XYZ file of N, CA and C in Angstrom:
408
model
N 13.640 -2.919 -6.680
C 12.583 -3.734 -6.648
C 11.489 -3.412 -5.709
N 10.132 -3.326 -6.212
C 9.126 -3.031 -5.282
C 8.358 -4.344 -4.769
N 7.902 -4.478 -3.413
C 7.052 -5.595 -3.152
C 5.724 -5.135 -2.713
N 4.648 -5.722 -3.259
C 3.421 -5.478 -3.007
C 2.740 -6.768 -2.319
N 1.842 -6.541 -1.371
C 1.056 -7.671 -0.861
C -0.295 -7.745 -1.604
N -0.528 -8.824 -2.203
C -1.818 -9.045 -2.847
C -2.878 -9.470 -1.943
N -4.116 -9.000 -2.125
C -5.176 -9.513 -1.196
C -5.606 -10.784 -1.389
N -6.192 -11.297 -0.271
C -6.875 -12.530 -0.192
C -8.141 -12.302 0.626
N -9.272 -12.313 -0.114
C -10.502 -12.005 0.577
C -10.717 -12.729 1.873
N -11.088 -12.076 2.978
C -11.282 -12.721 4.175
C -10.080 -13.110 5.074
N -8.831 -12.861 4.488
C -7.578 -13.174 5.154
C -6.654 -12.052 5.419
N -6.534 -11.214 4.373
C -5.572 -9.954 4.532
C -6.165 -8.612 5.000
N -6.914 -8.773 5.992
C -7.404 -7.472 6.692
C -6.306 -6.790 7.405
N -6.629 -5.864 8.144
C -5.657 -5.003 8.663
C -4.906 -5.749 9.752
N -5.319 -6.813 10.439
C -4.585 -7.509 11.412
C -3.377 -8.293 10.827
N -3.808 -8.725 9.626
C -2.776 -9.629 8.893
C -1.653 -8.604 8.250
N -2.285 -7.472 7.648
C -1.335 -6.466 7.232
C -0.431 -5.944 8.082
N -0.785 -5.707 9.421
C 0.200 -5.193 10.483
C 1.134 -6.338 10.854
N 0.759 -7.496 10.872
C 1.723 -8.612 11.141
C 2.746 -8.769 10.130
N 2.292 -8.559 8.817
C 3.309 -8.520 7.739
C 4.300 -7.469 7.850
N 3.693 -6.325 8.157
C 4.594 -5.188 8.298
C 5.529 -5.117 9.406
N 5.224 -5.938 10.382
C 6.119 -5.976 11.602
C 7.308 -6.982 11.182
N 6.832 -8.076 10.438
C 7.899 -9.022 10.206
C 8.551 -8.963 8.796
N 7.951 -8.267 7.922
C 8.448 -8.092 6.556
C 8.413 -6.556 6.145
N 9.258 -5.666 6.950
C 9.132 -4.230 6.667
C 9.511 -3.686 5.351
N 9.909 -4.557 4.441
C 10.234 -4.092 3.172
C 9.062 -4.025 2.189
N 7.864 -4.554 2.603
C 6.724 -4.516 1.619
C 6.360 -3.083 1.474
N 6.318 -2.650 0.180
C 6.125 -1.220 -0.179
C 4.620 -0.923 -0.173
N 3.793 -1.813 -0.587
C 2.242 -1.351 -0.809
C 1.445 -2.688 -0.456
N 0.432 -2.426 0.174
C -0.547 -3.366 0.540
C -1.905 -3.018 -0.408
N -2.507 -4.021 -0.824
C -3.809 -3.833 -1.518
C -4.924 -4.550 -0.685
N -5.934 -3.899 -0.578
C -7.151 -4.524 0.216
C -7.733 -5.487 -0.602
N -8.420 -6.542 0.155
C -9.363 -7.412 -0.496
C -10.345 -6.483 -1.134
N -10.960 -7.044 -2.231
C -11.924 -6.108 -3.059
C -12.945 -5.539 -2.233
N -13.299 -4.379 -2.539
C -14.454 -3.616 -1.876
C -15.464 -3.497 -2.853
N -16.690 -3.983 -2.695
C -17.708 -3.758 -3.692
C -18.057 -2.256 -3.949
N -17.962 -1.826 -5.146
C -18.419 -0.431 -5.492
C -19.801 -0.396 -5.335
N -20.208 0.412 -4.299
C -21.653 0.567 -3.964
C -21.949 1.847 -3.496
N -23.077 2.158 -3.132
C -23.493 3.468 -2.693
C -23.051 3.820 -1.417
N -22.860 2.948 -0.479
C -22.285 3.132 0.896
C -21.335 2.160 1.386
N -20.412 2.496 2.102
C -19.275 1.577 2.583
C -19.761 1.041 3.766
N -19.599 -0.305 3.985
C -19.994 -0.902 5.241
C -19.023 -0.480 6.527
N -19.649 -0.790 7.705
C -18.743 -0.327 8.831
C -17.372 -1.330 8.912
N -17.699 -2.624 8.534
C -16.566 -3.464 8.378
C -15.409 -3.077 7.477
N -15.787 -2.493 6.354
C -14.716 -2.047 5.361
C -14.157 -0.817 6.010
N -14.931 0.209 6.585
C -14.466 1.393 6.964
C -13.339 1.024 8.163
N -13.675 -0.003 9.064
C -12.801 -0.425 10.236
C -11.613 -0.900 9.443
N -11.533 -1.722 8.464
C -10.492 -2.261 7.840
C -9.414 -1.174 7.195
N -10.115 -0.120 6.722
C -9.326 1.018 6.033
C -8.914 2.067 6.950
N -9.400 2.007 8.242
C -9.141 3.189 9.107
C -7.633 3.370 9.374
N -7.187 4.593 9.382
C -5.766 4.793 9.430
C -5.120 4.370 10.822
N -5.907 4.418 11.853
C -5.448 3.892 13.299
C -5.336 2.331 13.039
N -5.905 1.703 12.209
C -5.759 0.155 12.109
C -4.692 -0.195 11.092
N -4.093 0.767 10.431
C -3.183 0.498 9.430
C -1.633 1.109 9.602
N -1.475 1.807 10.708
C -0.224 2.355 10.909
C 0.416 3.068 9.798
N 1.643 2.729 9.475
C 2.365 3.368 8.431
C 2.274 2.631 7.126
N 1.361 1.757 7.126
C 1.291 0.942 5.721
C 0.711 1.779 4.579
N 1.332 1.549 3.546
C 0.805 2.073 2.391
C -0.161 1.353 1.716
N -1.477 1.780 1.930
C -2.616 0.946 1.659
C -3.365 1.526 0.464
N -3.720 0.544 -0.434
C -4.420 0.986 -1.722
C -5.760 0.078 -1.541
N -6.952 0.799 -1.636
C -8.097 -0.049 -1.644
C -8.395 -0.469 -3.106
N -8.924 -1.755 -3.250
C -9.190 -2.336 -4.427
C -10.722 -2.557 -4.625
N -11.150 -1.893 -5.715
C -12.686 -1.803 -5.863
C -13.000 -2.892 -6.952
N -14.216 -3.440 -6.815
C -14.652 -4.339 -7.935
C -16.093 -3.811 -8.151
N -16.502 -4.023 -9.407
C -17.926 -3.600 -9.709
C -17.988 -3.567 -11.323
N -19.096 -3.087 -11.736
C -19.287 -2.936 -13.159
C -20.198 -1.761 -13.666
N -20.292 -0.727 -12.652
C -21.079 0.488 -12.988
C -20.097 1.737 -12.597
N -20.108 2.614 -13.496
C -19.044 3.717 -13.365
C -19.716 4.589 -12.120
N -20.988 4.823 -12.111
C -21.584 5.781 -11.014
C -21.239 5.034 -9.658
N -21.392 3.725 -9.441
C -20.891 3.106 -8.328
C -19.341 3.242 -7.844
N -18.600 3.133 -8.923
C -17.233 3.238 -8.732
C -16.752 4.810 -8.194
N -17.533 5.682 -8.922
C -17.237 7.046 -8.410
C -17.690 7.412 -7.291
N -18.911 6.849 -6.678
C -19.376 7.058 -5.442
C -18.332 6.583 -4.388
N -17.907 5.431 -4.633
C -16.981 4.861 -3.732
C -15.584 5.401 -3.771
N -15.152 5.808 -4.863
C -13.849 6.602 -4.974
C -13.974 8.019 -4.057
N -15.044 8.679 -4.177
C -15.142 9.806 -3.367
C -15.318 9.636 -1.977
N -15.959 8.410 -1.521
C -15.972 8.029 -0.039
C -14.455 7.686 0.413
N -13.691 7.147 -0.492
C -12.423 6.839 -0.190
C -11.438 8.027 -0.005
N -11.670 8.962 -0.841
C -10.963 10.161 -0.845
C -11.343 10.887 0.456
N -12.565 10.901 0.941
C -12.951 11.487 2.144
C -12.187 10.906 3.236
N -11.896 9.587 3.099
C -11.048 8.915 4.073
C -9.645 9.113 4.146
N -9.120 9.920 3.120
C -7.795 10.225 2.910
C -6.949 9.610 1.855
N -7.579 8.472 1.142
C -6.985 7.853 0.092
C -6.744 8.571 -1.186
N -5.670 8.410 -1.925
C -5.335 9.237 -3.104
C -5.290 8.364 -4.277
N -5.323 7.049 -4.049
C -5.324 6.205 -5.320
C -6.193 4.977 -4.797
N -6.698 4.318 -6.030
C -7.458 3.105 -5.863
C -6.969 2.074 -6.974
N -7.420 0.909 -6.837
C -7.000 -0.171 -7.798
C -8.507 -0.563 -8.213
N -8.767 -0.640 -9.620
C -9.937 -1.185 -9.981
C -9.800 -2.660 -10.420
N -10.548 -3.523 -9.922
C -10.292 -4.906 -10.199
C -11.144 -5.447 -11.327
N -10.430 -5.734 -12.404
C -11.018 -6.472 -13.542
C -10.268 -7.669 -13.869
N -9.776 -8.462 -12.800
C -9.020 -9.634 -13.012
C -9.521 -10.835 -12.225
N -10.332 -10.540 -11.226
C -10.829 -11.681 -10.341
C -11.535 -12.764 -11.232
N -10.999 -14.108 -11.255
C -11.459 -15.000 -11.966
C -12.627 -15.899 -11.330
N -12.949 -15.651 -10.052
C -13.971 -16.280 -9.184
C -15.161 -16.456 -9.938
N -15.721 -17.656 -9.977
C -17.089 -17.949 -10.639
C -18.005 -17.164 -10.248
N -18.319 -16.804 -8.768
C -19.451 -16.036 -8.363
C -19.139 -14.521 -8.766
N -17.936 -14.163 -8.819
C -17.768 -12.749 -9.270
C -17.938 -12.557 -10.686
N -17.397 -13.519 -11.531
C -17.584 -13.434 -12.973
C -19.123 -13.512 -13.440
N -19.824 -14.352 -12.760
C -21.289 -14.659 -13.111
C -22.026 -13.363 -12.928
N -21.576 -12.429 -12.161
C -22.118 -11.138 -11.938
C -21.609 -10.036 -12.844
N -20.820 -10.308 -13.803
C -20.172 -9.550 -14.812
C -19.272 -8.544 -14.044
N -18.538 -9.032 -12.981
C -17.567 -8.214 -12.182
C -16.205 -8.753 -12.469
N -15.111 -8.142 -11.931
C -13.763 -8.753 -12.163
C -13.591 -9.331 -13.492
N -13.063 -10.404 -13.816
C -12.761 -10.812 -15.170
C -13.909 -10.937 -15.971
N -15.135 -11.156 -15.270
C -16.469 -11.361 -16.269
C -16.792 -10.096 -16.895
N -16.183 -8.899 -16.518
C -16.459 -7.669 -17.241
C -15.618 -7.539 -18.458
N -14.470 -8.419 -18.564
C -13.604 -8.240 -19.590
C -14.279 -8.782 -20.907
N -15.431 -9.455 -20.877
C -16.037 -9.914 -21.958
C -16.776 -8.946 -22.758
N -16.844 -7.776 -22.092
C -17.619 -6.523 -22.580
C -16.651 -5.370 -23.033
N -15.688 -5.462 -23.937
C -14.616 -4.480 -24.062
C -15.213 -3.129 -24.440
N -16.301 -2.947 -25.105
C -16.762 -1.578 -25.332
C -17.355 -1.077 -24.050
N -18.078 -1.861 -23.230
C -18.618 -1.334 -22.034
C -17.529 -0.931 -21.142
N -16.462 -1.846 -20.996
C -15.287 -1.585 -20.005
C -14.626 -0.340 -20.502
N -14.408 -0.067 -21.845
C -13.800 1.254 -22.248
C -14.605 2.324 -21.846
N -15.972 2.285 -22.004
C -16.746 3.527 -21.577
C -16.772 3.674 -20.178
N -16.747 2.712 -19.289
C -16.833 2.668 -17.870
C -15.505 3.313 -17.442
N -14.324 2.912 -17.961
C -13.076 3.540 -17.488
C -13.026 4.848 -17.890
N -13.425 5.347 -19.166
C -13.390 6.664 -19.541
C -14.260 7.602 -18.588
N -15.475 7.026 -18.211
C -16.339 7.947 -17.284
C -15.697 7.960 -15.944
N -15.105 6.827 -15.478
C -14.460 6.909 -14.075
C -13.171 7.782 -14.114
N -12.422 7.685 -15.115
C -11.159 8.528 -15.198
C -11.555 9.925 -15.435
N -12.533 10.278 -16.246
C -12.941 11.599 -16.450
C -13.579 12.368 -15.225
N -14.271 11.633 -14.464
C -15.076 12.261 -13.506
C -14.626 11.953 -11.990
N -13.556 11.186 -11.899
C -12.932 10.988 -10.514
C -12.272 12.235 -9.871
N -12.101 12.225 -8.606
C -11.427 13.340 -7.933
C -10.016 13.457 -8.541
N -9.589 14.511 -8.770
C -8.166 14.836 -9.204
C -8.112 14.669 -10.696
N -9.116 14.371 -11.391
C -9.054 14.149 -12.942
C -8.334 15.327 -13.588
N -8.700 16.577 -13.057
C -8.197 17.825 -13.774
C -6.629 17.682 -13.604
N -6.105 17.307 -12.518
C -4.650 17.189 -12.320
C -4.018 16.139 -13.182
N -4.729 15.058 -13.448
C -4.102 14.156 -14.378
C -4.119 14.730 -15.834
N -5.070 15.400 -16.234
C -5.114 16.064 -17.625
C -3.949 16.950 -17.787
N -3.866 17.783 -16.773
C -2.793 18.837 -16.670
C -1.462 18.196 -16.826
N -1.288 17.081 -16.058
C -0.002 16.382 -15.952
C 0.366 15.660 -17.428
N -0.655 15.344 -18.061
C -0.479 14.631 -19.480
C -0.087 15.790 -20.437
N -0.441 16.988 -20.295
C -0.151 17.857 -21.204
C 1.178 18.546 -21.184
N 1.816 18.384 -19.828
C 3.221 19.011 -19.588
C 4.155 18.178 -20.227
């Protein structure tokens, strides 16, 4: 069985993740609170993601947004920081998130969601490796 720590915005930053890792060493993976897919990552988010602040924690950044180009820009920035996977959040039910057509709010647009996912998967780093892997 695998154990993942789900994020809670404003609570599960690197300090809490490190405390959990110390007292619950069996947690396999930690997800960040959602990071807005935008053109530039804030200093606060960079600090939360920094390797020196996360020790041996297996950390997966969670992105939220509704534009493929912004997801792709953020994915490239995360790759530059050494991350090899991301979690795209299309489940957050918060009213303020949904009202902006993000999180669960984007699920009301299945055709747009499909196009966004196709573009992100096709153009994200390592997409060629995924295509080759599917053919084998």
